[in-house]
Short mmCIF file of C-alpha atoms in Angstrom, two decimals:
data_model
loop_
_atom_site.label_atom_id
_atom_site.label_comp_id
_atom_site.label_asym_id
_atom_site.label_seq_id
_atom_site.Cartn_x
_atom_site.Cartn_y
_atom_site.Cartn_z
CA UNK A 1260 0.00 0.00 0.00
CA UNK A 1261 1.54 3.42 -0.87
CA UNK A 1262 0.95 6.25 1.55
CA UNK A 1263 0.27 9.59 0.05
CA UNK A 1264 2.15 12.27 2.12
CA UNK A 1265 0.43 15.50 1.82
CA UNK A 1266 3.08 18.08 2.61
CA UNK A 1267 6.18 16.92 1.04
CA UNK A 1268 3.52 15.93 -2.41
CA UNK A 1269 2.41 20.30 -1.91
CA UNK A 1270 5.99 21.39 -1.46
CA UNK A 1271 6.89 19.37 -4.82
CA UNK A 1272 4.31 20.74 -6.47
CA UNK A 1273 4.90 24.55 -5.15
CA UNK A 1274 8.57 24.21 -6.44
CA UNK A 1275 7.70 22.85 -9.93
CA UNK A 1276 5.18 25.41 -10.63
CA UNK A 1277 6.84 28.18 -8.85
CA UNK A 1278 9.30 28.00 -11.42
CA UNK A 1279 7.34 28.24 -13.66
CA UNK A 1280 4.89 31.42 -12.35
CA UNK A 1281 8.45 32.80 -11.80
CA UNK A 1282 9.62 32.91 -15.00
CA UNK A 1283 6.17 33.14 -16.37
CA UNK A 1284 5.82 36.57 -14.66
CA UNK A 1285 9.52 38.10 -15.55
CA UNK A 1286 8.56 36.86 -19.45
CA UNK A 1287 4.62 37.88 -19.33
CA UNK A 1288 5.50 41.41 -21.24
CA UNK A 1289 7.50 40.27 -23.62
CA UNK A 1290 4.52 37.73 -25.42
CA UNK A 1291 4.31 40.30 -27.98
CA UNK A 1292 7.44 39.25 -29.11
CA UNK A 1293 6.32 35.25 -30.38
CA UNK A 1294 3.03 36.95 -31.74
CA UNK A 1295 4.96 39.41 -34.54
CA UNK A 1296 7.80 37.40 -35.62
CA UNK A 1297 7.80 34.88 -38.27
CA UNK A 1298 6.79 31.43 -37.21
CA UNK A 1299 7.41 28.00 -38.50
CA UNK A 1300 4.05 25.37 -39.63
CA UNK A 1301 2.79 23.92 -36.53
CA UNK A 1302 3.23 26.88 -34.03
CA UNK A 1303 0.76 26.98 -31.82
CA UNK A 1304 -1.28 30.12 -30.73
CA UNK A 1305 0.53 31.90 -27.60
CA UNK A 1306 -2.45 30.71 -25.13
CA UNK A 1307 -1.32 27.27 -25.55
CA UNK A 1308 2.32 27.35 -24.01
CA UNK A 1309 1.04 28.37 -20.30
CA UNK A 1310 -1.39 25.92 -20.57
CA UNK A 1311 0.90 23.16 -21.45
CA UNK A 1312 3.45 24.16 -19.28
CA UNK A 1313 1.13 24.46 -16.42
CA UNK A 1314 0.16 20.52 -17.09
CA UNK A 1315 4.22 19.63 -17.44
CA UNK A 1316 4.76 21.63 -14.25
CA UNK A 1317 2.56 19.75 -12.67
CA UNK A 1318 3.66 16.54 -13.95
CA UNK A 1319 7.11 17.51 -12.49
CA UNK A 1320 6.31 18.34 -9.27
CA UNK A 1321 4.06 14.90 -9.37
CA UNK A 1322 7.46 13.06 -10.56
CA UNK A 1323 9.68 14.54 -8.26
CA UNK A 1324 7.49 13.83 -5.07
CA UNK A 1325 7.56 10.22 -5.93
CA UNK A 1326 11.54 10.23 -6.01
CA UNK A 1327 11.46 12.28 -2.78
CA UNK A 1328 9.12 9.72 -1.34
CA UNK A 1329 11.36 6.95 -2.21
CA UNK A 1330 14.37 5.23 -0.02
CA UNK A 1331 16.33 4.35 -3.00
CA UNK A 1332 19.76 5.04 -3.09
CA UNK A 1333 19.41 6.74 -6.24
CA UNK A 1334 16.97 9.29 -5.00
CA UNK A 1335 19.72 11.54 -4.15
CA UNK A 1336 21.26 11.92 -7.47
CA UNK A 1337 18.00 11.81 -9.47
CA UNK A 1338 16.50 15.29 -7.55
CA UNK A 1339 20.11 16.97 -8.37
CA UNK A 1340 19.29 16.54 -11.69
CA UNK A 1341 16.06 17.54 -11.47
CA UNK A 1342 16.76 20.43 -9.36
CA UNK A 1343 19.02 21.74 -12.29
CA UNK A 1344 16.96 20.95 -15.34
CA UNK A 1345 14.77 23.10 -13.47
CA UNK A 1346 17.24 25.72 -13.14
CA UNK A 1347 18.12 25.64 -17.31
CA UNK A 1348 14.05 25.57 -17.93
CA UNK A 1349 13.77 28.61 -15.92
CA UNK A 1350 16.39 30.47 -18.07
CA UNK A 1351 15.18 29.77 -21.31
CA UNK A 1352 12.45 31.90 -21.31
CA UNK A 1353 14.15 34.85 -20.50
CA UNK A 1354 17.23 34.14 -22.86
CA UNK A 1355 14.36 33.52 -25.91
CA UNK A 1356 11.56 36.18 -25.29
CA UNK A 1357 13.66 38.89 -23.42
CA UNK A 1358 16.69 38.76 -24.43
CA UNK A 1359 15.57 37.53 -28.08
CA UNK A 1360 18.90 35.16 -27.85
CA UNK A 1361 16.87 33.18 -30.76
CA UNK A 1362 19.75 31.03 -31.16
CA UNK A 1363 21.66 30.97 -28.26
CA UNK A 1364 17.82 29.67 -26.63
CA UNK A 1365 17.94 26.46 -28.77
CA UNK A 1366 21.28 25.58 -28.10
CA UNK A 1367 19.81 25.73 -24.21
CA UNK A 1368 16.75 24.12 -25.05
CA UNK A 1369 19.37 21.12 -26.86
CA UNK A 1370 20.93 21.16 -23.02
CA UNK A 1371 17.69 20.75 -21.29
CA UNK A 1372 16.43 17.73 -23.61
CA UNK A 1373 19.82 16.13 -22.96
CA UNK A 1374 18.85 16.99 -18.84
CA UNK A 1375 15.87 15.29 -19.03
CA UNK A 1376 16.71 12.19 -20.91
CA UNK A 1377 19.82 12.00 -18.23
CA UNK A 1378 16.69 12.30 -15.52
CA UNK A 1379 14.32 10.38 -17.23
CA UNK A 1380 17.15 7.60 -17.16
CA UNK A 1381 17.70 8.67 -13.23
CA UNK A 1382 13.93 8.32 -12.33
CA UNK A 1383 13.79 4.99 -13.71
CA UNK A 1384 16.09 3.56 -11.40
CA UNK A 1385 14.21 5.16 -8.41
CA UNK A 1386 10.06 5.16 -9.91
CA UNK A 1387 9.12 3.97 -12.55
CA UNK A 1388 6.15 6.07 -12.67
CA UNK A 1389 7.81 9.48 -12.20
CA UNK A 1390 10.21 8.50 -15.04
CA UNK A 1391 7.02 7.98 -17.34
CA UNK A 1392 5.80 11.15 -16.08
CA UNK A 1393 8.28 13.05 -17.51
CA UNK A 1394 8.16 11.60 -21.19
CA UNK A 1395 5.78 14.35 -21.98
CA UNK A 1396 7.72 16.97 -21.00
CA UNK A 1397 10.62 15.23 -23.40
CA UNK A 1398 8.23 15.41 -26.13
CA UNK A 1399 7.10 19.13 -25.33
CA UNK A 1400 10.94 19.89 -25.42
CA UNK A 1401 11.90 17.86 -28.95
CA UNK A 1402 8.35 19.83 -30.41
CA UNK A 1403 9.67 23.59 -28.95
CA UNK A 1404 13.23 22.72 -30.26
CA UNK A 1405 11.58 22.43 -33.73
CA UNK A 1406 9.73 25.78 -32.91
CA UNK A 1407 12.81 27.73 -31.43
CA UNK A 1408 14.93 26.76 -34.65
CA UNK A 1409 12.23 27.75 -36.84
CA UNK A 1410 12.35 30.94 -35.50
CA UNK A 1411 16.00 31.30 -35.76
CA UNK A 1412 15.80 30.23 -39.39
CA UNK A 1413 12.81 32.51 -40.31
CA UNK A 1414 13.97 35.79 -38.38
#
C-alpha cells in the first residue's frame, strides 16, 4: 500500500510550478514578441504554451514527489538533476523572449532535452512512474526545439 504524504507531495508541487509562475511573470511582457515574428508550420497560438506548461509543471512536481518519497539510493542523485533541469528551464524563457537570444535559446533548449533524458534515465532507477511522467515533458521539449529553430531560421 503506498501512503500519500500531503506536505512533502504540496511542497513538490509549489517548487515545480513556482518556477514556472516565476519565469512566467519576468517573461509575461515580452509575449508580444512570439506573436509578430515569423513562425514555422505547426506553431501553436501563444495561449497554448502556459497551458501546457502548467500541465508539465505539474507533472514535475508529481514526478519529483515520488523520487522524494522513495528510499532508494538513487533518490539523491536523481532530484540533483532535477533540481538543475529546473534551473536551465527557468532560463530559457528569459534568454528567448527577453533577451531575443533566438539562437543561443535552442542551443539551451538542446541542453535541457539532454537533462531530461539524463533524468528520465535517473527516475527509472528510483520510480518507474515518475520516469514515465516526464516523457511528456521530453516530447514538449523535442516539439519547442523544432519551434525555437524555426524561429532562428525565419527571423
Amino acid at each position: 500500500m503506498y501512503i500519500i504524504r500531503l506536505k512533502p507531495l504540496l511542497v513538490s508541487l509549489a517548487i515545480s510550478l513556482g518556477v514556472g509562475l516565476i519565469a512566467g511573470l519576468l517573461t509575461s511582457g515580452s509575449m508580444d514578441f512570439y506573436q509578430e515574428i515569423q513562425r514555422p508550420p505547426l506553431s501553436p497560438p501563444g495561449w497554448v504554451f502556459p497551458v501546457a506548461w502548467t500541465l508539465l509543471y505539474l507533472l514535475m512536481g508529481l514526478s519529483s514527489y515520488l523520487v522524494w518519497n522513495s528510499e532508494s539510493l538513487a533518490r539523491h542523485r536523481a532530484l540533483t538533476l532535477y533540481g538543475a533541469q529546473l534551473g536551465v528551464n527557468f532560463l530559457w524563457p528569459i534568454f528567448f523572449f527577453c533577451l531575443h537570444w533566438i539562437f543561443f535559446s535552442f542551443l539551451w533548449l538542446a541542453f535541457l532535452w539532454i537533462l531530461v533524458a539524463f533524468l528520465i534515465r535517473a527516475f527509472l532507477k528510483v520510480n518507474k512512474l515518475a520516469a514515465y511522467l516526464q516523457i511528456p515533458y521530453l516530447i514538449w521539449l523535442t516539439f519547442a526545439g523544432y519551434l525555437n529553430l524555426g524561429i532562428f531560421f525565419l527571423n
